[in-house]
Amino acid sequence: MKKLIIKGNKELSGEIHIGGAKNSVVALIPTTCLTKGISVIKNVPDISDVSMLITMMEYLGSKITYKDEVLTIDNSNLKVKPIPTEYSSALRASYYFMGSLGGHFKNAEISYPGGCTIGARPIDIHLNSFKKQGFKVTEKDGTYTMTAKKISGGEIFFDFPSVGATINVMLTSVLAEGTTRIINAAREPEIINVADFLINMGAKIEGAGTAEIVIHGVKELHGAEIEVIPDRIEAGTYLIIGSLLGKNLTISGVNREHIISLTSKLQDAGVKLKYNKDKIIVNKSKNLKAVNVKTSVYPGFPTDLGQPMSAFLTQCKGESLFEETIYENRLRHIPYLTTMGAKIQSWEKKAVIIGPAQLKGRKVKATDLRAGASLLVAGMIATGTTEVYNIEHLLRGYENLVNKLNACGADIKLIDY
Ligand code: EPU
C-alpha cells in the first residue's frame, strides 16, 4: 500500500504540463481491437490504468511497445478470449472490450467492470443497446457473454447520456450492417477523441460531440494513429491547487474550451486567470467568495472535478452549495475534510460548505480516485503534515503527480506502508 505525506502551505511556481486524458486513453486502447492492423496512440499518460490495459491487450495476443508517451499496438495475432475477472475488475474501462471485441468478432466474454466505488454504476444502457443491435447477451455469476450472427444498425435512444455506453455503441456500430443513430448521446470531449480515432481507422461517423451520433457501418477497419487529448480533469485539479497556492503557476498543454465550466466558477469566486495559447497562469487569490457548484454532464461542471472543487470551496468566504448529480456516493471525502477542520453540512448528494476554514494536517484516507485528489488539495493548503492513505486510487489517474508538484515547490512524499 502507498500513502502521501504532504507538508502543507508551500507556494507553487513554475510550470506543470498536462498529460493525455485518462478517460480517453482507456477507451482508445481497447478500440484498437476492432482491427488486426498496427495502431499508434500518442501522448499516452503513464498511469496504472494504462499498464493494466497493456496487460489485457497482451493477454489477447497484441504486441505492444510503450516509449516516450507513444503506444504502438500490433494486433496481427489478436484473438478473442474470455477476459478474466482479475483484469476486468481492475478498472471501469474494461467494459470497452465488450464493444471492441463484440464489434470485431461478434463475440465477447467479460466480467462486470471494476472502477471506483462511487455508486451503483449499472451498465444496463450498454447491454440494452447491444441487444437492440442483435447481440444475445447473457449473464452468469457476474460474467457477461455477448454473441451475434449479425450486428444491425437502427435507432438507439439513451435514457441518460452515458459516456461509456456512447463509446461502446460507437464500437459495435462501426462494423455493423446499416446506419446506427445514437440519440441522447454523451457529448464529452473524450467521445470526439474516440470518434476521431475510429474515423482514422476507416469508420464513417458524424455528430460526435453532439447529442446525436450517426454511424454508417463499413466492412473493415485498418490500423491508424491518434493523439490523446489533454486531461481536462488533471488540468482542472492543478488549476484548483494553483488558485490556492500559485505564484504565477503555469498549467500548460491545456485545452481551455474543455474546462470552461471550471474556469468560470473559479473566476466567479475571485480567481484571476491569464491565458496564453495552451497555457493558463494562475495565482493564489485572496478574498475568495462562496460559489454554488452542481455537477452535470458535459459541458456542465464535471463530476470528476466536484471532489477537488469542494476542497477549494472550504477557502471561500460564505456558504457554498455543492451538489453532485451523477453518482450516489461521491461525497465520501467530506468526513475527512471535516476532520481537517472544514465546516461542512452534508446530506444525500449535497453539501453546504462554510468558509473560509483553516485546515489542519491529519491522517486521512482516499476512498476513490477523485476523493484522493480532494484530500491532496486539502493537504496542500493545510497547516502541518497530512498523510493520505490508500493513494493507489489517485495514481490510477494522475501521471507523475508527486514529481510534477514537487518541481513547483510542493513538499510531498510517496511512500509504501
Ligand atoms: N448509468 C446507468 N446505466 C448505464 C450507464 C450509466 O444508469 O448503463 C449511470 C451511472 O450509474 C452513472 C451515470 O450514468 O450514475 C454516469 O455513467 P457514465 O456511463 O456516463 O460514466 P462511465 O462511463 O461509467 C466515465 C468515466 C468516469 C466519469 C463519467 C462521467 C471512464 C472510464 N470513466 O464513466 O470517470 O465520472 O464517465 O463523466 O471513462 C473518474 O475518472 O474518476 C471517473 C469516475
XYZ file of C-alpha atoms and ligand atoms in Angstrom:
461
model
C 0.000 0.000 0.000
C 1.078 3.573 -0.612
C 0.459 6.859 1.127
C 1.259 10.517 0.506
C 2.915 12.629 3.149
C 2.188 16.269 2.418
C 3.762 19.231 4.217
C 1.198 21.933 3.565
C 1.181 25.609 2.693
C 4.019 25.698 0.174
C 3.862 28.333 -2.525
C 3.919 26.871 -6.043
C 5.572 28.438 -9.066
C 6.922 27.119 -12.340
C 5.108 25.023 -14.908
C 3.016 21.863 -14.781
C 2.481 20.157 -18.120
C -0.785 18.256 -18.556
C -0.672 14.680 -19.834
C -3.076 12.745 -22.056
C -6.615 12.206 -20.755
C -7.128 9.057 -18.693
C -10.757 8.691 -19.746
C -9.811 8.945 -23.427
C -6.812 6.657 -23.464
C -8.646 3.920 -21.553
C -11.131 3.820 -24.451
C -8.609 4.319 -27.275
C -6.547 1.247 -26.287
C -9.474 -1.271 -26.403
C -10.711 0.468 -29.589
C -7.669 -0.940 -31.438
C -9.220 -4.434 -31.030
C -11.542 -3.548 -33.939
C -8.680 -4.249 -36.342
C -5.784 -6.644 -36.803
C -3.634 -3.741 -38.008
C -0.960 -1.706 -36.246
C -2.157 1.373 -34.365
C -0.196 4.189 -32.772
C -1.505 6.210 -29.848
C 0.460 9.363 -28.922
C 0.517 11.414 -25.718
C -0.270 8.347 -23.587
C -0.080 9.148 -19.847
C 1.985 6.882 -17.620
C -0.780 5.839 -15.211
C -1.637 2.481 -13.697
C -4.889 2.121 -15.727
C -2.773 2.199 -18.909
C -0.416 -0.517 -17.541
C -3.442 -2.692 -16.784
C -4.874 -2.248 -20.291
C -1.485 -3.141 -21.812
C -1.549 -6.373 -19.774
C -5.075 -7.108 -21.040
C -4.129 -6.423 -24.668
C -1.064 -8.677 -24.383
C -3.301 -11.394 -22.967
C -5.440 -11.064 -26.118
C -2.321 -11.506 -28.311
C -1.274 -7.894 -29.087
C 2.369 -6.928 -29.336
C 2.908 -3.614 -27.603
C 5.709 -1.099 -27.233
C 5.364 1.939 -24.980
C 8.102 4.544 -25.194
C 8.210 8.340 -24.884
C 4.422 8.509 -24.408
C 3.816 6.607 -27.660
C 1.994 3.307 -27.566
C 2.325 1.087 -30.642
C -0.141 -1.782 -30.751
C 0.318 -4.577 -33.272
C -2.849 -6.674 -33.357
C -1.885 -9.121 -36.110
C -2.182 -12.014 -33.620
C -5.230 -10.657 -31.751
C -7.651 -13.389 -30.602
C -10.985 -13.159 -28.835
C -10.751 -14.821 -25.395
C -12.777 -14.574 -22.180
C -11.334 -11.723 -20.117
C -10.544 -12.969 -16.599
C -12.201 -11.271 -13.632
C -8.881 -10.133 -12.138
C -8.413 -7.963 -15.244
C -11.951 -6.707 -15.771
C -12.400 -5.835 -12.094
C -9.244 -3.706 -12.060
C -10.829 -0.806 -13.918
C -14.105 0.520 -15.252
C -12.855 0.862 -18.818
C -12.581 -2.911 -19.217
C -16.185 -2.678 -20.476
C -14.855 -1.212 -23.729
C -13.677 -4.724 -24.653
C -17.380 -5.620 -24.914
C -17.800 -3.093 -27.707
C -14.491 -3.635 -29.483
C -14.267 -7.451 -29.316
C -18.041 -7.693 -29.844
C -17.822 -5.338 -32.834
C -14.890 -7.180 -34.417
C -15.546 -10.858 -33.572
C -19.309 -10.646 -32.787
C -18.442 -12.355 -29.561
C -17.054 -11.230 -26.176
C -16.962 -12.577 -22.635
C -16.098 -10.376 -19.691
C -16.989 -9.989 -16.013
C -18.593 -6.906 -14.507
C -16.164 -3.951 -14.813
C -14.389 -2.540 -11.762
C -13.597 1.124 -11.038
C -14.171 3.491 -8.146
C -16.975 2.615 -5.730
C -18.844 5.890 -6.136
C -22.303 4.471 -6.772
C -24.152 1.526 -8.270
C -22.787 2.244 -11.778
C -25.076 -0.105 -13.723
C -24.331 -0.937 -17.380
C -27.928 -1.539 -18.458
C -27.789 1.144 -21.192
C -24.793 -0.633 -22.769
C -26.438 -4.064 -22.574
C -29.837 -2.937 -23.870
C -28.146 -1.240 -26.829
C -26.107 -4.346 -27.665
C -29.331 -6.388 -27.589
C -31.036 -3.913 -29.960
C -28.175 -4.373 -32.380
C -28.698 -8.136 -32.489
C -26.439 -9.424 -29.711
C -27.639 -12.170 -27.439
C -26.375 -11.086 -24.021
C -26.354 -13.500 -21.086
C -25.078 -13.073 -17.552
C -23.903 -15.817 -15.195
C -22.224 -15.158 -11.845
C -21.286 -11.631 -12.906
C -19.835 -12.682 -16.260
C -21.425 -11.351 -19.444
C -21.331 -13.220 -22.728
C -22.453 -11.484 -25.894
C -22.719 -13.105 -29.310
C -24.311 -12.022 -32.589
C -24.789 -13.569 -36.012
C -25.197 -10.107 -37.461
C -24.825 -6.620 -35.925
C -27.568 -4.315 -37.194
C -27.867 -0.553 -37.323
C -31.004 1.254 -36.167
C -32.090 3.951 -33.724
C -30.753 3.721 -30.204
C -32.129 6.111 -27.612
C -30.314 6.517 -24.283
C -32.321 7.307 -21.143
C -29.181 9.055 -19.881
C -26.224 10.343 -21.952
C -23.769 7.781 -20.612
C -20.131 8.286 -21.610
C -19.305 4.575 -21.512
C -22.432 3.484 -23.413
C -21.915 6.137 -26.110
C -18.370 4.893 -26.758
C -19.372 1.236 -26.535
C -22.212 1.643 -29.035
C -19.887 3.524 -31.413
C -17.558 0.500 -31.161
C -20.275 -2.046 -32.005
C -21.741 0.158 -34.771
C -18.709 0.970 -36.916
C -18.691 -2.539 -38.430
C -22.475 -3.061 -38.215
C -24.719 -3.562 -41.222
C -26.508 -0.297 -41.995
C -26.655 3.012 -40.150
C -26.895 3.462 -36.376
C -28.246 6.667 -34.770
C -27.427 7.223 -31.116
C -29.938 9.685 -29.706
C -29.220 11.492 -26.416
C -25.532 10.565 -26.742
C -22.911 11.882 -24.303
C -21.019 14.958 -25.550
C -17.795 14.720 -23.522
C -14.546 15.610 -25.399
C -13.359 12.014 -24.886
C -16.182 10.841 -27.205
C -14.812 13.063 -30.006
C -11.288 11.720 -29.425
C -12.500 8.111 -29.812
C -14.654 9.012 -32.854
C -11.648 10.704 -34.498
C -9.581 7.559 -33.944
C -12.329 5.404 -35.446
C -12.590 7.764 -38.443
C -8.795 7.480 -38.916
C -9.300 3.696 -38.891
C -11.793 3.986 -41.762
C -15.093 4.359 -39.880
C -17.885 6.703 -41.011
C -19.142 8.750 -38.061
C -20.973 12.094 -37.938
C -22.028 14.210 -34.992
C -19.595 13.074 -32.263
C -19.643 15.772 -29.582
C -23.371 16.413 -30.160
C -26.395 14.638 -28.700
C -26.970 12.656 -31.909
C -24.256 10.493 -33.438
C -24.761 8.793 -36.800
C -22.563 5.838 -37.715
C -22.618 4.251 -41.173
C -21.275 0.703 -40.878
C -18.243 -0.246 -43.026
C -16.895 -3.703 -43.930
C -13.449 -3.381 -42.385
C -11.192 -1.050 -40.417
C -7.422 -0.667 -40.511
C -4.722 0.381 -38.020
C -4.398 4.157 -37.532
C -2.860 6.934 -35.443
C -4.380 9.213 -32.834
C -3.173 11.649 -30.198
C -4.810 11.551 -26.769
C -6.453 14.899 -25.874
C -5.163 16.736 -22.767
C -6.620 15.514 -19.481
C -9.183 18.167 -18.524
C -9.552 16.719 -15.017
C -5.806 16.752 -14.337
C -5.651 20.338 -15.677
C -8.613 21.327 -13.519
C -7.116 19.781 -10.382
C -3.864 21.752 -10.826
C -5.791 24.955 -11.570
C -7.671 24.497 -8.300
C -4.378 23.948 -6.450
C -2.856 26.982 -8.219
C -5.810 29.172 -7.194
C -4.939 28.432 -3.568
C -1.126 28.270 -3.640
C 0.146 29.533 -7.005
C 2.619 32.325 -7.679
C 2.470 32.666 -11.456
C 1.963 28.909 -11.637
C 1.626 27.928 -15.311
C -0.527 24.987 -16.325
C 0.486 24.118 -19.886
C -0.851 21.816 -22.584
C -4.459 22.662 -21.692
C -7.482 22.773 -23.981
C -9.295 25.682 -22.307
C -12.546 25.007 -24.179
C -12.817 21.740 -22.230
C -12.697 23.375 -18.787
C -14.803 26.494 -19.152
C -17.239 25.152 -16.542
C -14.378 25.166 -14.006
C -12.576 28.364 -15.036
C -15.828 30.308 -14.984
C -16.622 29.089 -11.421
C -13.061 29.915 -10.266
C -13.418 33.413 -11.754
C -16.816 33.857 -10.068
C -15.067 33.022 -6.788
C -12.484 35.741 -7.455
C -9.603 33.810 -9.041
C -7.659 35.697 -11.733
C -6.505 33.600 -14.648
C -4.250 34.656 -17.516
C -4.397 32.784 -20.809
C -1.573 32.371 -23.285
C -2.260 29.867 -26.093
C -2.388 26.434 -24.407
C -1.219 27.833 -21.046
C -3.146 29.169 -18.082
C -1.288 31.198 -15.446
C -2.836 31.170 -12.018
C -2.079 32.959 -8.760
C -3.187 32.412 -5.200
C -6.237 34.588 -4.778
C -7.168 36.471 -1.623
C -10.752 37.078 -0.504
C -12.314 34.176 -2.372
C -16.128 34.317 -2.427
C -18.537 31.392 -1.997
C -19.979 29.943 -5.214
C -22.526 27.205 -5.829
C -21.356 24.179 -7.809
C -23.593 21.493 -9.295
C -22.060 18.672 -11.304
C -23.649 17.520 -14.540
C -22.875 16.004 -17.920
C -20.614 17.898 -20.358
C -20.496 20.858 -20.916
C -21.666 21.147 -17.289
C -19.343 21.052 -14.292
C -17.653 17.610 -14.407
C -18.408 15.187 -11.621
C -14.727 14.193 -11.698
C -13.757 17.717 -10.549
C -16.509 18.008 -7.944
C -14.464 16.500 -5.113
C -11.304 18.616 -5.634
C -13.577 21.668 -6.078
C -15.231 21.016 -2.722
C -11.806 21.348 -1.048
C -11.406 24.711 -2.830
C -14.818 25.848 -1.534
C -13.626 25.424 2.081
C -11.461 28.521 1.420
C -14.251 30.728 0.044
C -15.980 33.263 2.305
C -19.633 32.460 2.893
C -21.831 29.449 2.193
C -21.288 27.435 -0.980
C -23.842 24.835 -2.008
C -22.178 21.832 -3.594
C -24.336 19.287 -5.380
C -23.352 16.018 -7.084
C -25.881 14.752 -9.609
C -24.186 11.865 -11.458
C -23.198 9.368 -8.739
C -24.862 8.331 -5.485
C -21.659 8.115 -3.441
C -19.310 10.884 -4.353
C -19.190 12.657 -1.014
C -17.190 10.091 0.907
C -14.264 12.530 1.206
C -16.390 15.048 3.152
C -15.895 13.475 6.631
C -12.134 13.650 6.062
C -12.305 17.335 5.071
C -14.329 17.907 8.245
C -11.696 16.099 10.326
C -9.181 18.522 8.866
C -11.226 21.497 10.096
C -13.610 22.227 7.208
C -17.125 23.366 8.173
C -19.478 21.263 6.091
C -23.030 20.033 6.491
C -23.834 17.290 4.025
C -26.891 15.179 3.269
C -27.607 12.793 0.398
C -25.705 14.239 -2.567
C -25.491 17.812 -1.314
C -23.170 19.749 0.968
C -23.163 23.265 2.349
C -19.565 24.349 2.762
C -18.960 27.306 5.064
C -15.682 29.118 4.640
C -13.034 30.136 4.943
C -11.730 27.464 7.318
C -8.096 26.909 8.248
C -7.435 23.237 7.506
C -5.040 21.270 9.694
C -2.893 18.293 8.713
C -4.431 14.940 9.683
C -4.336 11.259 8.696
C -6.992 10.704 6.031
C -7.961 8.022 3.513
C -8.626 8.262 -0.232
C -11.831 6.278 -0.735
C -11.697 6.714 -4.531
C -9.633 8.451 -7.204
C -11.128 11.945 -7.067
C -11.595 11.760 -3.279
C -7.808 11.313 -3.273
C -7.475 14.450 -5.412
C -9.670 16.357 -2.972
C -7.551 15.288 0.009
C -4.413 16.202 -1.921
C -5.765 19.751 -2.383
C -6.771 19.876 1.304
C -3.388 18.567 2.485
C -1.548 21.086 0.338
C -3.361 24.055 1.913
C -3.417 22.688 5.480
C -1.039 23.675 8.248
C 1.289 20.857 9.353
C 1.513 17.427 7.802
C -1.267 15.441 6.130
C -0.978 11.729 5.434
C -3.280 10.417 2.698
C -3.629 6.632 2.847
C -4.849 4.314 0.019
C -3.301 6.603 -2.547
C -3.221 3.850 -5.196
C -6.605 5.228 -6.286
C -5.032 8.590 -7.090
C -2.146 7.058 -9.030
C -4.682 5.417 -11.377
C -5.481 8.824 -12.816
C -2.697 11.371 -12.223
C 0.554 10.869 -14.085
C 3.794 11.579 -12.210
C 1.816 13.578 -9.648
C 4.435 13.909 -6.894
C 7.262 14.984 -9.216
C 5.051 17.452 -11.093
C 4.039 19.199 -7.851
C 7.417 18.990 -6.076
C 9.149 20.525 -9.126
C 6.994 23.624 -8.468
C 7.781 23.868 -4.739
C 5.456 21.350 -3.054
C 6.749 19.033 -0.329
C 5.093 15.672 -0.972
C 6.476 12.191 -0.433
C 5.004 8.950 -1.790
C 5.894 6.047 0.465
C 4.998 2.368 0.887
C 3.483 1.237 4.156
N -25.532 4.833 -15.979
C -26.601 3.964 -15.952
N -26.615 2.916 -16.822
C -25.605 2.718 -17.719
C -24.519 3.602 -17.747
C -24.515 4.665 -16.853
O -27.509 4.115 -15.158
O -25.667 1.733 -18.477
C -25.465 5.909 -14.974
C -24.409 5.558 -13.915
O -24.951 4.897 -12.852
C -23.882 6.907 -13.508
C -24.069 7.779 -14.719
O -24.964 7.091 -15.574
O -24.658 7.411 -12.457
C -22.766 8.096 -15.385
O -22.256 6.995 -16.069
P -21.432 7.117 -17.412
O -21.701 5.865 -18.168
O -21.643 8.433 -18.070
O -19.951 7.092 -16.852
P -18.862 5.977 -17.023
O -18.669 5.686 -18.476
O -19.087 4.842 -16.110
C -16.955 7.759 -17.297
C -15.642 7.982 -16.607
C -15.899 8.485 -15.195
C -16.728 9.758 -15.249
C -18.015 9.523 -16.056
C -18.827 10.781 -16.237
C -14.233 6.322 -17.635
C -13.506 5.059 -17.527
N -14.902 6.732 -16.566
O -17.597 6.755 -16.510
O -14.636 8.777 -14.652
O -17.075 10.145 -13.937
O -17.688 8.986 -17.346
O -18.077 11.760 -16.851
O -14.197 6.988 -18.662
C -13.078 9.205 -12.921
O -12.247 9.461 -13.815
O -12.863 9.450 -11.712
C -14.364 8.609 -13.308
C -15.163 8.031 -12.435
